[in-house]
Coordinates of C-alpha atoms in Angstrom, one line a residue:
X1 CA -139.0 15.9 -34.4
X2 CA -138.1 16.6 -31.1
X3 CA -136.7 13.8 -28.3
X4 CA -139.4 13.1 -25.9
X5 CA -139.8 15.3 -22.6
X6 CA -137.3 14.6 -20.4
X7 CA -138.8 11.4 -18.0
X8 CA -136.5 10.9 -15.6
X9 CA -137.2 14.4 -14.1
X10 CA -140.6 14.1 -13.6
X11 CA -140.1 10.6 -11.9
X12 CA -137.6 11.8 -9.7
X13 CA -140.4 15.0 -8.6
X14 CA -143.1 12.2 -8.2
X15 CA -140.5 10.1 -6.1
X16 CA -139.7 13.1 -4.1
X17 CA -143.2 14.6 -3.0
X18 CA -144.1 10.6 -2.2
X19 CA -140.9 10.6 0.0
X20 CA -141.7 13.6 1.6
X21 CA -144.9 12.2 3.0
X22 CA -143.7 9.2 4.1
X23 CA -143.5 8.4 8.0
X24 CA -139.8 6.8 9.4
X25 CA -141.3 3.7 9.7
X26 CA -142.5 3.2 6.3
X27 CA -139.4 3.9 5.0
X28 CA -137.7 1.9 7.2
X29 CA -140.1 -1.2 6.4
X30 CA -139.1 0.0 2.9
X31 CA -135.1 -0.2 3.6
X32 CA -135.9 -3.7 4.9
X33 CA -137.7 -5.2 1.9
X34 CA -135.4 -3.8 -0.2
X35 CA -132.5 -5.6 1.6
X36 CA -134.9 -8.9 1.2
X37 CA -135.3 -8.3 -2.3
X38 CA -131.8 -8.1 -3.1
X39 CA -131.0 -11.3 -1.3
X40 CA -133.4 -13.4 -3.6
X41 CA -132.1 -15.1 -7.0
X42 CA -132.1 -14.7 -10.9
X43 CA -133.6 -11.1 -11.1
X44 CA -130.2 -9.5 -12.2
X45 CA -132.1 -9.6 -15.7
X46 CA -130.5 -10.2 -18.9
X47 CA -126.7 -9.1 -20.2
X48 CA -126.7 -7.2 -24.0
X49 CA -125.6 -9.8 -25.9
X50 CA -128.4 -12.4 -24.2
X51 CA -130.8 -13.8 -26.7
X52 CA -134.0 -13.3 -25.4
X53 CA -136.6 -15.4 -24.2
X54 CA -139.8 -15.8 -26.7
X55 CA -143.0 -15.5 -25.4
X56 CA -146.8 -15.3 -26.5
X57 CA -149.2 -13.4 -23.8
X58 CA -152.5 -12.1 -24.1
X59 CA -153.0 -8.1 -24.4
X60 CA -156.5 -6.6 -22.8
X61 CA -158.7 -8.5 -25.3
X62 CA -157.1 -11.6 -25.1
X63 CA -155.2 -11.3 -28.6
X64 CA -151.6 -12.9 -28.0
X65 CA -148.7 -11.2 -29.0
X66 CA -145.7 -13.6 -29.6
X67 CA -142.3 -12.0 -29.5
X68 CA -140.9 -14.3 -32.3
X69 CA -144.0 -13.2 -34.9
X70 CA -142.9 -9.6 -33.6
X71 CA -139.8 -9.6 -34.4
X72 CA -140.3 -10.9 -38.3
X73 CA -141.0 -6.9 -38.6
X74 CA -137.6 -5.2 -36.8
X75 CA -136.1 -5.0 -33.4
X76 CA -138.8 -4.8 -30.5
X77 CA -138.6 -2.7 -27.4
X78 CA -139.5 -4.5 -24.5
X79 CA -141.0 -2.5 -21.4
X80 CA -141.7 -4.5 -18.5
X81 CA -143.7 -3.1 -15.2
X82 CA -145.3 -3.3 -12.4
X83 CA -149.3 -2.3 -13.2
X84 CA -151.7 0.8 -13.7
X85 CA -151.6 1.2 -9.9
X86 CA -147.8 2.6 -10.2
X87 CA -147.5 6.3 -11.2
X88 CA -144.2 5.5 -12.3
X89 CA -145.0 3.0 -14.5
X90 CA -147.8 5.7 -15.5
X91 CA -145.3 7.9 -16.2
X92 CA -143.4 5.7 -18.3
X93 CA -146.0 4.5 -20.1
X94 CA -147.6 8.0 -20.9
X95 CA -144.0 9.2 -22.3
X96 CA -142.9 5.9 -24.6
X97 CA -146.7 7.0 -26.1
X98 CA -145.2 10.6 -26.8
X99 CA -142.3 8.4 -28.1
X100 CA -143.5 5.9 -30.2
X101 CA -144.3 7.4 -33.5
X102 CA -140.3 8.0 -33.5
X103 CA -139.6 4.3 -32.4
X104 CA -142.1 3.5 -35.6
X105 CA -140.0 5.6 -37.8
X106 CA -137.3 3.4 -37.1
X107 CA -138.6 0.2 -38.2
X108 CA -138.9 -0.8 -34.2
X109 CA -142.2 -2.6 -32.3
X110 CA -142.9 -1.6 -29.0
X111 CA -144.4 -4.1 -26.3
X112 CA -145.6 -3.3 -22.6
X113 CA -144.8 -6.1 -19.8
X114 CA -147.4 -6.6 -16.4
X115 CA -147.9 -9.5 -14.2
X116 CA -151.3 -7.3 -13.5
X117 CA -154.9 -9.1 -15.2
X118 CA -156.2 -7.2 -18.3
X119 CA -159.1 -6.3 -19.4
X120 CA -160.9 -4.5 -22.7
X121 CA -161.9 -1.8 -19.6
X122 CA -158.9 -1.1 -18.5
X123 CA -158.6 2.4 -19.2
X124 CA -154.6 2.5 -19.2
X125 CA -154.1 -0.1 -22.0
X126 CA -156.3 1.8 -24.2
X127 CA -155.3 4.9 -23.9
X128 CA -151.6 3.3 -25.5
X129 CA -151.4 3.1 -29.1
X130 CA -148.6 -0.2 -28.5
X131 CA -149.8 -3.4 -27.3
X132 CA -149.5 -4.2 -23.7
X133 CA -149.6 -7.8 -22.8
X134 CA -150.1 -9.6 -19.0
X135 CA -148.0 -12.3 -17.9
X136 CA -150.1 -14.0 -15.8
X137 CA -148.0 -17.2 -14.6
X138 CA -145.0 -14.8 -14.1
X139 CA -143.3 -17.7 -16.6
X140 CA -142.0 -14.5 -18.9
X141 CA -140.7 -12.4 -15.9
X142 CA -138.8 -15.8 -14.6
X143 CA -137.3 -16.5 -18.1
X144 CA -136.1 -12.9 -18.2
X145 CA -135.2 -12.6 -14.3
X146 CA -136.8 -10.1 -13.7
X147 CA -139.5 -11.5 -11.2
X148 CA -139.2 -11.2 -7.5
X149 CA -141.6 -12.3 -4.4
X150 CA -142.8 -9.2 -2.9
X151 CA -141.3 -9.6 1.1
X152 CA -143.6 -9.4 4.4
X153 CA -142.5 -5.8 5.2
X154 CA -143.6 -4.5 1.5
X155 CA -146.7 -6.5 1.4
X156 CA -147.6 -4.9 4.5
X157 CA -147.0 -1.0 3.5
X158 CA -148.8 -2.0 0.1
X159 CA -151.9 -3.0 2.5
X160 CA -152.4 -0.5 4.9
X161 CA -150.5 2.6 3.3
X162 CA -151.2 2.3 -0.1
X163 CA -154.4 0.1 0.5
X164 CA -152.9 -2.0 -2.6
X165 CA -153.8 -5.7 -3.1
X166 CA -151.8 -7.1 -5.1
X167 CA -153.7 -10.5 -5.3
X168 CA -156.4 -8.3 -7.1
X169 CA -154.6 -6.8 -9.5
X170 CA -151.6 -9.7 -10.8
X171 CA -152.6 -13.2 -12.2
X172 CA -153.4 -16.1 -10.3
X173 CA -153.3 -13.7 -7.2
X174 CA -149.5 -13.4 -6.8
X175 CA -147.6 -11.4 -4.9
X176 CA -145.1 -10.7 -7.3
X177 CA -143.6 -8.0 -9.0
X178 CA -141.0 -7.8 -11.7
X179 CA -137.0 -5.6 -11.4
X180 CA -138.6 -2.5 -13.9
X181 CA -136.8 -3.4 -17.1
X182 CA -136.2 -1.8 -20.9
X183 CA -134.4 -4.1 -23.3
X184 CA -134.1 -3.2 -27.4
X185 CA -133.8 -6.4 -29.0
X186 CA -132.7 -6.8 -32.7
X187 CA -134.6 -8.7 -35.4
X188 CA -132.2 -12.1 -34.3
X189 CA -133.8 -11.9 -30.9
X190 CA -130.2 -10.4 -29.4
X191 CA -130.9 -7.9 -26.7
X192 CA -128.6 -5.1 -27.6
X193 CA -129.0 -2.6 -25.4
X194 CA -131.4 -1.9 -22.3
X195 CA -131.6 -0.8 -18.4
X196 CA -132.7 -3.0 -15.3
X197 CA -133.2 -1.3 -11.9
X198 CA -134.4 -2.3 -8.9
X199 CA -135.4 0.9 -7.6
X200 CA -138.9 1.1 -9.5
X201 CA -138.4 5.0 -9.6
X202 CA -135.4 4.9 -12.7
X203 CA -136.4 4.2 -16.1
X204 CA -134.9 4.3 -19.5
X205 CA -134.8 7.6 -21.3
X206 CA -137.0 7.4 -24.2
X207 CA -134.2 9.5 -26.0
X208 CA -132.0 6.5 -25.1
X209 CA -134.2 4.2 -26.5
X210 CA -134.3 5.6 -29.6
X211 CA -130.5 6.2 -29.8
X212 CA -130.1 2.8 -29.7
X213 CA -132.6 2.2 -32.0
X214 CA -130.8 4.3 -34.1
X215 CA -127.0 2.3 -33.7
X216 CA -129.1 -0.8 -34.7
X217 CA -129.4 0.7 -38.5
X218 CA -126.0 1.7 -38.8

């Protein structure tokens, strides 16, 4: 079977067209936050050869999915991202689908990561044939460091530009977000390979998922 369509290049089209109508200001409120978000501490996420964290979070219908119980069966992918209100998460999400009967095939789990509230409604969650769980204490994202407080300037151009609330969407009405982040873990609980980036526009390949995927079984 073929590698899944190529995802970075549609998420580098989507980031251009949004840049393209974005005023100076916005993107210089954006330059600003990003600055801000760099100076805060622990969201340099986890180093291959971390152990990582176990958790137990609830998916849409409140069934939890414990990392440790996960793991009895293979190596896990972990995705974490930001919510349903991010085409790029969209994106992602909609391509590790494409992806995921080949990240069966090799004996691998696959398990979604949002600080955002779900619900058996939401439309996005099940649409996904993995289990995508909410992390509504932002205690996973923390253990991981992954989880950042979203700065005046971004709060601001998620308001008024983007007329997102964050508060509505995340647990406990925070206004947090996590460093996008794709770690494959083995059956130990090692993370052995993976990608963290700041800039929420770069995700892991799917092909590069499943070529690690594949290193794990030799």
């Amino acid at each position: 079977m073929a590698p899944a369509p190529q995802l970075t290049e549609k998420l580098e089209a989507l980031k251009e067209k949004n840049k393209a109508s974005l005023p100076p200001e916005t993107v210089a409120a954006l330059e600003k936050a990003k600055a801000e978000i760099l100076s805060q501490k622990d969201i340099e996420g986890l180093k291959v050869g971390d152990k990582a964290p176990d958790f137990s979070l609830p998916d849409a219908k409140g069934q939890k999915v414990t990392l440790s119980e996960v793991l009895k069966k293979g190596p896990v992918v972990l995705v974490f991202y930001r919510g349903e209100w991010c085409p790029f998460c969209s994106l992602q999400l909609r391509a590790l689908e494409v992806a995921f009967p080949q990240i069966k095939e090799l004996g691998a789990s696959l398990v979604g990561i949002t600080p955002q509230k779900l619900d058996p409604a939401d439309a996005a969650a099940a649409a996904l044939s993995y289990p995508v769980v909410s992390d509504a204490t932002g205690d996973t994202l923390r253990a991981y460091k992954l989880l950042y407080h979203v700065p005046d300037e971004l709060k601001q151009v998620f308001l008024e530009r983007y007329k997102i609330d964050l508060a509505k969407y995340n647990g406990e009405g925070r206004w947090d977000l996590p460093v996008t982040a794709t770690y494959i873990i083995d059956a130990s609980g090692v993370v052995r390979a993976g990608m963290v980036d700041l800039d929420y526009t770069k995700r892991m390949e799917p092909a590069d998922i499943l070529s690690a995927l594949k290193a794990l079984r030799k």
